[in-house]
Amino acid sequence: MAVGTLTALPVRPPGTIDRRVAGRAMALAPVAVVGPAALAGAVTFLPLPPLVRAGLAVGSVALATRGLHLDGLADTADGLGASYDRSRALEIMRRGDSGPTGIATLVLVLIVQCGALAGAITAGHGIPATVTTVLASRCVLSACCVRFIPSARPSGLGATVAGSVPIPLAAVVFLLALTLSSFAPGLPWWRGPMAVAVAYACAGLLLWRCVRRLGGITGDVLGACVETAATAALVALASY
C-alpha cells in the first residue's frame, strides 16, 4: 500500500486494506520513497549548473510519485482560499481542477524548492539535502494520521488512513528521522535534525489549519503536508 500509493512503481495491491494496514503503510512511507530519494540525489551530481540540477531533482521526485503531492497541494490551496464554508471548500478540492490560488501556490513552492536546493548544491551538500528532504517529508505522514485526527470525508484516502497510526508509532518514526538525519554526510550533526524538526513544525501548522477549516484530513491535505514539509526542510538545508 505504501509503495503503490506514494510512488509510480507498479506493485500488486494488498489483499486487505484495513486500519492496521493503512497505519503501517503511513509509518513506512519514507521507506517506500527510498528509490525516488536516491534518484533525486544522484541527479544533483550531474555536471550541470546548480539551478538546473535542482530543477531536475525536484522534477524527478514529482515524476516518481506521479505528482500526487503537488496535486494535493494545489487542491488544498484552492479549497482553503476559495471559501470559509467547509462543504464548499471540500467540494472545490474534490473537483481536482486547479484554480488561480492552487496554481500560484504550486509555482511559489516549486520556485522555493528549486532555489533552496540549488543553494544546498552550491554549498556542496546537495545529495544529503535532497535525500534528507524526501525522506523527512514522508515521515510527517505518520504524524498526520495519528489516532485523534479525523477524516474530513466519510470516504477516500483520508478516510482510509485518518486515525490509523498509533501515537507511539508516530513518535518512533519522528525519533528515527531525527536520529538518522544526524548522520547525513557532509552536514553538521545538528543540521539534519533541525531540518526534520522544521519540516514537522510547518506540516503540523498546515495540518492544524486544515483540521480547523475542513474538519479533518483528506488525501489532498496529506499531499499538501508532504510538500510543505519538503519545502521547509530544503530551506533549512539551503546553505551553511
PDB file of C-alpha atoms in Angstrom:
ATOM      1  CA  MET A   1       0.000   0.000   0.000  1.00  0.00           C
ATOM      2  CA  ALA A   2       2.813   2.430   0.841  1.00  0.00           C
ATOM      3  CA  VAL A   3       4.672   1.904  -2.441  1.00  0.00           C
ATOM      4  CA  GLY A   4       1.553   1.762  -4.591  1.00  0.00           C
ATOM      5  CA  THR A   5       0.049   4.888  -3.051  1.00  0.00           C
ATOM      6  CA  LEU A   6       3.136   7.067  -2.752  1.00  0.00           C
ATOM      7  CA  THR A   7       5.123   6.146  -5.867  1.00  0.00           C
ATOM      8  CA  ALA A   8       4.566   5.351  -9.534  1.00  0.00           C
ATOM      9  CA  LEU A   9       6.103   1.901  -9.159  1.00  0.00           C
ATOM     10  CA  PRO A  10       3.759  -0.867 -10.375  1.00  0.00           C
ATOM     11  CA  VAL A  11       3.190  -3.170  -7.413  1.00  0.00           C
ATOM     12  CA  ARG A  12       0.495  -5.665  -6.550  1.00  0.00           C
ATOM     13  CA  PRO A  13      -2.179  -4.086  -4.328  1.00  0.00           C
ATOM     14  CA  PRO A  14      -2.608  -5.513  -0.831  1.00  0.00           C
ATOM     15  CA  GLY A  15      -5.267  -8.165  -0.440  1.00  0.00           C
ATOM     16  CA  THR A  16      -6.828  -6.371   2.512  1.00  0.00           C
ATOM     17  CA  ILE A  17      -6.761  -2.687   3.410  1.00  0.00           C
ATOM     18  CA  ASP A  18      -7.909  -2.088   6.961  1.00  0.00           C
ATOM     19  CA  ARG A  19      -6.855   0.482   9.540  1.00  0.00           C
ATOM     20  CA  ARG A  20      -3.958  -1.672  10.688  1.00  0.00           C
ATOM     21  CA  VAL A  21      -2.578  -1.980   7.158  1.00  0.00           C
ATOM     22  CA  ALA A  22      -3.189   1.722   6.490  1.00  0.00           C
ATOM     23  CA  GLY A  23      -1.360   2.747   9.654  1.00  0.00           C
ATOM     24  CA  ARG A  24       1.644   0.608   8.848  1.00  0.00           C
ATOM     25  CA  ALA A  25       1.707   1.958   5.305  1.00  0.00           C
ATOM     26  CA  MET A  26       1.822   5.556   6.536  1.00  0.00           C
ATOM     27  CA  ALA A  27       4.575   4.672   9.013  1.00  0.00           C
ATOM     28  CA  LEU A  28       6.549   3.024   6.196  1.00  0.00           C
ATOM     29  CA  ALA A  29       6.071   5.966   3.827  1.00  0.00           C
ATOM     30  CA  PRO A  30       9.748   7.063   3.993  1.00  0.00           C
ATOM     31  CA  VAL A  31      10.893   3.516   3.213  1.00  0.00           C
ATOM     32  CA  ALA A  32       8.627   3.457   0.147  1.00  0.00           C
ATOM     33  CA  VAL A  33      10.366   6.506  -1.359  1.00  0.00           C
ATOM     34  CA  VAL A  34      13.984   5.476  -0.801  1.00  0.00           C
ATOM     35  CA  GLY A  35      14.276   4.828  -4.545  1.00  0.00           C
ATOM     36  CA  PRO A  36      12.997   8.259  -5.650  1.00  0.00           C
ATOM     37  CA  ALA A  37      15.157   9.887  -2.963  1.00  0.00           C
ATOM     38  CA  ALA A  38      18.261   8.118  -4.256  1.00  0.00           C
ATOM     39  CA  LEU A  39      17.395   9.048  -7.845  1.00  0.00           C
ATOM     40  CA  ALA A  40      16.957  12.712  -6.961  1.00  0.00           C
ATOM     41  CA  GLY A  41      20.199  12.695  -5.011  1.00  0.00           C
ATOM     42  CA  ALA A  42      22.048  11.235  -7.987  1.00  0.00           C
ATOM     43  CA  VAL A  43      20.608  13.925 -10.278  1.00  0.00           C
ATOM     44  CA  THR A  44      22.157  16.645  -8.118  1.00  0.00           C
ATOM     45  CA  PHE A  45      25.567  15.190  -9.002  1.00  0.00           C
ATOM     46  CA  LEU A  46      25.198  15.840 -12.759  1.00  0.00           C
ATOM     47  CA  PRO A  47      27.710  18.242 -14.399  1.00  0.00           C
ATOM     48  CA  LEU A  48      25.147  20.990 -14.862  1.00  0.00           C
ATOM     49  CA  PRO A  49      24.513  24.427 -13.303  1.00  0.00           C
ATOM     50  CA  PRO A  50      23.150  24.147  -9.730  1.00  0.00           C
ATOM     51  CA  LEU A  51      19.704  25.533 -10.541  1.00  0.00           C
ATOM     52  CA  VAL A  52      19.308  23.116 -13.461  1.00  0.00           C
ATOM     53  CA  ARG A  53      20.309  20.189 -11.262  1.00  0.00           C
ATOM     54  CA  ALA A  54      17.893  21.344  -8.583  1.00  0.00           C
ATOM     55  CA  GLY A  55      15.030  21.597 -11.062  1.00  0.00           C
ATOM     56  CA  LEU A  56      15.740  18.143 -12.461  1.00  0.00           C
ATOM     57  CA  ALA A  57      15.954  16.647  -8.959  1.00  0.00           C
ATOM     58  CA  VAL A  58      12.650  18.180  -7.879  1.00  0.00           C
ATOM     59  CA  GLY A  59      11.108  17.085 -11.164  1.00  0.00           C
ATOM     60  CA  SER A  60      12.381  13.522 -10.793  1.00  0.00           C
ATOM     61  CA  VAL A  61      10.697  13.193  -7.398  1.00  0.00           C
ATOM     62  CA  ALA A  62       7.440  14.558  -8.823  1.00  0.00           C
ATOM     63  CA  LEU A  63       7.653  12.111 -11.727  1.00  0.00           C
ATOM     64  CA  ALA A  64       8.427   9.152  -9.465  1.00  0.00           C
ATOM     65  CA  THR A  65       5.421   9.977  -7.293  1.00  0.00           C
ATOM     66  CA  ARG A  66       3.004  10.801 -10.161  1.00  0.00           C
ATOM     67  CA  GLY A  67       2.808  14.403  -8.942  1.00  0.00           C
ATOM     68  CA  LEU A  68       0.456  13.142  -6.241  1.00  0.00           C
ATOM     69  CA  HIS A  69       1.581  15.522  -3.516  1.00  0.00           C
ATOM     70  CA  LEU A  70       1.812  18.540  -5.802  1.00  0.00           C
ATOM     71  CA  ASP A  71      -1.760  17.883  -6.904  1.00  0.00           C
ATOM     72  CA  GLY A  72      -2.813  17.688  -3.264  1.00  0.00           C
ATOM     73  CA  LEU A  73      -1.046  20.954  -2.511  1.00  0.00           C
ATOM     74  CA  ALA A  74      -2.840  22.763  -5.344  1.00  0.00           C
ATOM     75  CA  ASP A  75      -6.256  21.359  -4.411  1.00  0.00           C
ATOM     76  CA  THR A  76      -5.778  22.184  -0.736  1.00  0.00           C
ATOM     77  CA  ALA A  77      -4.720  25.737  -1.544  1.00  0.00           C
ATOM     78  CA  ASP A  78      -7.789  26.180  -3.746  1.00  0.00           C
ATOM     79  CA  GLY A  79     -10.083  24.795  -1.062  1.00  0.00           C
ATOM     80  CA  LEU A  80      -8.662  26.903   1.747  1.00  0.00           C
ATOM     81  CA  GLY A  81      -8.504  30.025  -0.399  1.00  0.00           C
ATOM     82  CA  ALA A  82     -11.889  29.840  -2.091  1.00  0.00           C
ATOM     83  CA  SER A  83     -14.405  29.605   0.740  1.00  0.00           C
ATOM     84  CA  TYR A  84     -14.760  29.620   4.528  1.00  0.00           C
ATOM     85  CA  ASP A  85     -17.679  27.217   4.155  1.00  0.00           C
ATOM     86  CA  ARG A  86     -16.469  23.688   4.919  1.00  0.00           C
ATOM     87  CA  SER A  87     -18.725  21.894   2.429  1.00  0.00           C
ATOM     88  CA  ARG A  88     -17.885  24.356  -0.338  1.00  0.00           C
ATOM     89  CA  ALA A  89     -14.153  24.051   0.306  1.00  0.00           C
ATOM     90  CA  LEU A  90     -14.289  20.247   0.235  1.00  0.00           C
ATOM     91  CA  GLU A  91     -16.288  20.317  -2.999  1.00  0.00           C
ATOM     92  CA  ILE A  92     -13.684  22.557  -4.638  1.00  0.00           C
ATOM     93  CA  MET A  93     -10.935  20.195  -3.513  1.00  0.00           C
ATOM     94  CA  ARG A  94     -12.838  17.149  -4.775  1.00  0.00           C
ATOM     95  CA  ARG A  95     -13.197  18.529  -8.306  1.00  0.00           C
ATOM     96  CA  GLY A  96      -9.461  18.255  -8.869  1.00  0.00           C
ATOM     97  CA  ASP A  97      -9.035  21.125 -11.345  1.00  0.00           C
ATOM     98  CA  SER A  98      -6.585  23.814 -10.274  1.00  0.00           C
ATOM     99  CA  GLY A  99      -7.707  27.388  -9.789  1.00  0.00           C
ATOM    100  CA  PRO A 100      -5.560  30.534  -9.558  1.00  0.00           C
ATOM    101  CA  THR A 101      -4.787  30.041  -5.864  1.00  0.00           C
ATOM    102  CA  GLY A 102      -3.628  26.471  -6.408  1.00  0.00           C
ATOM    103  CA  ILE A 103      -1.510  27.355  -9.433  1.00  0.00           C
ATOM    104  CA  ALA A 104       0.096  30.314  -7.686  1.00  0.00           C
ATOM    105  CA  THR A 105       0.865  28.123  -4.676  1.00  0.00           C
ATOM    106  CA  LEU A 106       2.449  25.451  -6.872  1.00  0.00           C
ATOM    107  CA  VAL A 107       4.612  27.984  -8.696  1.00  0.00           C
ATOM    108  CA  LEU A 108       5.773  29.602  -5.456  1.00  0.00           C
ATOM    109  CA  VAL A 109       6.541  26.283  -3.753  1.00  0.00           C
ATOM    110  CA  LEU A 110       8.460  24.905  -6.734  1.00  0.00           C
ATOM    111  CA  ILE A 111      10.473  28.112  -7.072  1.00  0.00           C
ATOM    112  CA  VAL A 112      11.410  27.985  -3.392  1.00  0.00           C
ATOM    113  CA  GLN A 113      12.242  24.269  -3.547  1.00  0.00           C
ATOM    114  CA  CYS A 114      14.471  24.648  -6.597  1.00  0.00           C
ATOM    115  CA  GLY A 115      16.155  27.771  -5.267  1.00  0.00           C
ATOM    116  CA  ALA A 116      16.814  26.234  -1.856  1.00  0.00           C
ATOM    117  CA  LEU A 117      18.164  23.008  -3.336  1.00  0.00           C
ATOM    118  CA  ALA A 118      20.380  24.986  -5.704  1.00  0.00           C
ATOM    119  CA  GLY A 119      21.792  26.721  -2.643  1.00  0.00           C
ATOM    120  CA  ALA A 120      22.492  23.368  -0.988  1.00  0.00           C
ATOM    121  CA  ILE A 121      24.185  22.101  -4.165  1.00  0.00           C
ATOM    122  CA  THR A 122      26.335  25.228  -4.353  1.00  0.00           C
ATOM    123  CA  ALA A 123      27.295  24.754  -0.706  1.00  0.00           C
ATOM    124  CA  GLY A 124      28.448  21.208  -1.500  1.00  0.00           C
ATOM    125  CA  HIS A 125      25.746  19.147   0.219  1.00  0.00           C
ATOM    126  CA  GLY A 126      23.138  18.696  -2.485  1.00  0.00           C
ATOM    127  CA  ILE A 127      22.868  14.910  -2.155  1.00  0.00           C
ATOM    128  CA  PRO A 128      22.348  14.725   1.637  1.00  0.00           C
ATOM    129  CA  ALA A 129      19.973  17.693   1.472  1.00  0.00           C
ATOM    130  CA  THR A 130      17.894  16.013  -1.229  1.00  0.00           C
ATOM    131  CA  VAL A 131      17.734  12.597   0.407  1.00  0.00           C
ATOM    132  CA  THR A 132      17.038  14.017   3.857  1.00  0.00           C
ATOM    133  CA  THR A 133      14.267  16.216   2.487  1.00  0.00           C
ATOM    134  CA  VAL A 134      12.477  13.488   0.540  1.00  0.00           C
ATOM    135  CA  LEU A 135      12.550  11.032   3.438  1.00  0.00           C
ATOM    136  CA  ALA A 136      11.701  13.570   6.158  1.00  0.00           C
ATOM    137  CA  SER A 137       8.747  14.944   4.201  1.00  0.00           C
ATOM    138  CA  ARG A 138       7.259  11.437   4.027  1.00  0.00           C
ATOM    139  CA  CYS A 139       7.906  10.801   7.696  1.00  0.00           C
ATOM    140  CA  VAL A 140       5.366  13.503   8.535  1.00  0.00           C
ATOM    141  CA  LEU A 141       2.584  11.352   7.066  1.00  0.00           C
ATOM    142  CA  SER A 142       2.548   9.165  10.168  1.00  0.00           C
ATOM    143  CA  ALA A 143       2.112  12.260  12.351  1.00  0.00           C
ATOM    144  CA  CYS A 144      -0.732  13.471  10.115  1.00  0.00           C
ATOM    145  CA  CYS A 145      -2.599  10.187  10.602  1.00  0.00           C
ATOM    146  CA  VAL A 146      -2.385   9.718  14.377  1.00  0.00           C
ATOM    147  CA  ARG A 147      -5.407   8.476  16.281  1.00  0.00           C
ATOM    148  CA  PHE A 148      -7.038  11.765  17.280  1.00  0.00           C
ATOM    149  CA  ILE A 149      -7.036  13.374  13.782  1.00  0.00           C
ATOM    150  CA  PRO A 150     -10.350  12.709  11.961  1.00  0.00           C
ATOM    151  CA  SER A 151     -11.177  12.430   8.288  1.00  0.00           C
ATOM    152  CA  ALA A 152     -12.918  15.348   6.604  1.00  0.00           C
ATOM    153  CA  ARG A 153     -14.944  12.963   4.436  1.00  0.00           C
ATOM    154  CA  PRO A 154     -16.544   9.562   5.034  1.00  0.00           C
ATOM    155  CA  SER A 155     -14.703   8.081   2.035  1.00  0.00           C
ATOM    156  CA  GLY A 156     -11.467   8.463   0.086  1.00  0.00           C
ATOM    157  CA  LEU A 157      -7.811   8.123   1.045  1.00  0.00           C
ATOM    158  CA  GLY A 158      -8.209  10.426   4.021  1.00  0.00           C
ATOM    159  CA  ALA A 159     -10.944   8.254   5.495  1.00  0.00           C
ATOM    160  CA  THR A 160      -8.791   5.159   4.997  1.00  0.00           C
ATOM    161  CA  VAL A 161      -5.721   6.449   6.813  1.00  0.00           C
ATOM    162  CA  ALA A 162      -7.133   9.030   9.251  1.00  0.00           C
ATOM    163  CA  GLY A 163      -6.519   7.986  12.841  1.00  0.00           C
ATOM    164  CA  SER A 164      -4.797   4.785  11.734  1.00  0.00           C
ATOM    165  CA  VAL A 165      -1.352   5.425  13.239  1.00  0.00           C
ATOM    166  CA  PRO A 166      -0.880   4.892  16.992  1.00  0.00           C
ATOM    167  CA  ILE A 167       0.765   7.880  18.647  1.00  0.00           C
ATOM    168  CA  PRO A 168       3.734   5.788  19.927  1.00  0.00           C
ATOM    169  CA  LEU A 169       4.432   4.574  16.380  1.00  0.00           C
ATOM    170  CA  ALA A 170       4.343   8.128  15.011  1.00  0.00           C
ATOM    171  CA  ALA A 171       6.710   9.166  17.791  1.00  0.00           C
ATOM    172  CA  VAL A 172       9.105   6.352  16.869  1.00  0.00           C
ATOM    173  CA  VAL A 173       9.104   7.486  13.231  1.00  0.00           C
ATOM    174  CA  PHE A 174       9.861  11.051  14.325  1.00  0.00           C
ATOM    175  CA  LEU A 175      12.705   9.999  16.623  1.00  0.00           C
ATOM    176  CA  LEU A 176      14.189   7.742  13.941  1.00  0.00           C
ATOM    177  CA  ALA A 177      14.068  10.626  11.470  1.00  0.00           C
ATOM    178  CA  LEU A 178      15.861  12.892  13.935  1.00  0.00           C
ATOM    179  CA  THR A 179      18.492  10.257  14.729  1.00  0.00           C
ATOM    180  CA  LEU A 180      19.241   9.081  11.208  1.00  0.00           C
ATOM    181  CA  SER A 181      19.351  12.608   9.790  1.00  0.00           C
ATOM    182  CA  SER A 182      22.127  13.463  12.249  1.00  0.00           C
ATOM    183  CA  PHE A 183      24.371  11.077  10.278  1.00  0.00           C
ATOM    184  CA  ALA A 184      23.795  12.804   6.929  1.00  0.00           C
ATOM    185  CA  PRO A 185      27.265  13.014   5.319  1.00  0.00           C
ATOM    186  CA  GLY A 186      28.630  16.462   4.654  1.00  0.00           C
ATOM    187  CA  LEU A 187      26.379  18.149   7.203  1.00  0.00           C
ATOM    188  CA  PRO A 188      26.981  19.119  10.847  1.00  0.00           C
ATOM    189  CA  TRP A 189      25.324  16.560  13.117  1.00  0.00           C
ATOM    190  CA  TRP A 190      22.619  19.032  14.150  1.00  0.00           C
ATOM    191  CA  ARG A 191      21.686  20.257  10.666  1.00  0.00           C
ATOM    192  CA  GLY A 192      19.687  17.217   9.597  1.00  0.00           C
ATOM    193  CA  PRO A 193      17.622  17.011  12.818  1.00  0.00           C
ATOM    194  CA  MET A 194      16.959  20.742  12.585  1.00  0.00           C
ATOM    195  CA  ALA A 195      15.595  20.287   9.068  1.00  0.00           C
ATOM    196  CA  VAL A 196      13.404  17.391  10.224  1.00  0.00           C
ATOM    197  CA  ALA A 197      12.055  19.442  13.132  1.00  0.00           C
ATOM    198  CA  VAL A 198      11.301  22.407  10.858  1.00  0.00           C
ATOM    199  CA  ALA A 199       9.581  20.105   8.353  1.00  0.00           C
ATOM    200  CA  TYR A 200       7.364  18.612  11.069  1.00  0.00           C
ATOM    201  CA  ALA A 201       6.554  22.039  12.509  1.00  0.00           C
ATOM    202  CA  CYS A 202       5.487  23.542   9.179  1.00  0.00           C
ATOM    203  CA  ALA A 203       3.495  20.475   8.156  1.00  0.00           C
ATOM    204  CA  GLY A 204       1.875  20.446  11.597  1.00  0.00           C
ATOM    205  CA  LEU A 205       0.823  24.076  11.238  1.00  0.00           C
ATOM    206  CA  LEU A 206      -0.838  23.360   7.894  1.00  0.00           C
ATOM    207  CA  LEU A 207      -2.462  20.229   9.331  1.00  0.00           C
ATOM    208  CA  TRP A 208      -3.873  22.208  12.250  1.00  0.00           C
ATOM    209  CA  ARG A 209      -5.295  24.782   9.844  1.00  0.00           C
ATOM    210  CA  CYS A 210      -6.895  22.148   7.638  1.00  0.00           C
ATOM    211  CA  VAL A 211      -8.449  20.275  10.558  1.00  0.00           C
ATOM    212  CA  ARG A 212      -9.980  23.507  11.840  1.00  0.00           C
ATOM    213  CA  ARG A 213     -11.262  24.603   8.437  1.00  0.00           C
ATOM    214  CA  LEU A 214     -12.205  21.263   6.888  1.00  0.00           C
ATOM    215  CA  GLY A 215     -12.996  19.156   9.939  1.00  0.00           C
ATOM    216  CA  GLY A 216     -10.201  16.666   9.297  1.00  0.00           C
ATOM    217  CA  ILE A 217      -7.798  15.399   6.673  1.00  0.00           C
ATOM    218  CA  THR A 218      -8.198  14.298   3.075  1.00  0.00           C
ATOM    219  CA  GLY A 219      -5.743  12.760   0.655  1.00  0.00           C
ATOM    220  CA  ASP A 220      -5.132  16.256  -0.726  1.00  0.00           C
ATOM    221  CA  VAL A 221      -4.307  17.580   2.731  1.00  0.00           C
ATOM    222  CA  LEU A 222      -1.748  14.809   3.211  1.00  0.00           C
ATOM    223  CA  GLY A 223      -0.114  15.702  -0.097  1.00  0.00           C
ATOM    224  CA  ALA A 224      -0.041  19.366   0.866  1.00  0.00           C
ATOM    225  CA  CYS A 225       1.616  18.493   4.183  1.00  0.00           C
ATOM    226  CA  VAL A 226       4.291  16.478   2.362  1.00  0.00           C
ATOM    227  CA  GLU A 227       5.134  19.345   0.005  1.00  0.00           C
ATOM    228  CA  THR A 228       5.087  21.869   2.844  1.00  0.00           C
ATOM    229  CA  ALA A 229       7.464  19.696   4.858  1.00  0.00           C
ATOM    230  CA  ALA A 230       9.760  19.232   1.853  1.00  0.00           C
ATOM    231  CA  THR A 231       9.903  22.974   1.198  1.00  0.00           C
ATOM    232  CA  ALA A 232      10.636  23.757   4.835  1.00  0.00           C
ATOM    233  CA  ALA A 233      13.377  21.116   5.028  1.00  0.00           C
ATOM    234  CA  LEU A 234      15.038  22.373   1.847  1.00  0.00           C
ATOM    235  CA  VAL A 235      15.037  25.949   3.114  1.00  0.00           C
ATOM    236  CA  ALA A 236      16.595  24.763   6.366  1.00  0.00           C
ATOM    237  CA  LEU A 237      19.314  22.952   4.384  1.00  0.00           C
ATOM    238  CA  ALA A 238      19.798  25.605   1.699  1.00  0.00           C
ATOM    239  CA  SER A 239      23.264  26.717   2.802  1.00  0.00           C
ATOM    240  CA  TYR A 240      25.753  26.570   5.662  1.00  0.00           C
TER     241      TYR A 240
END
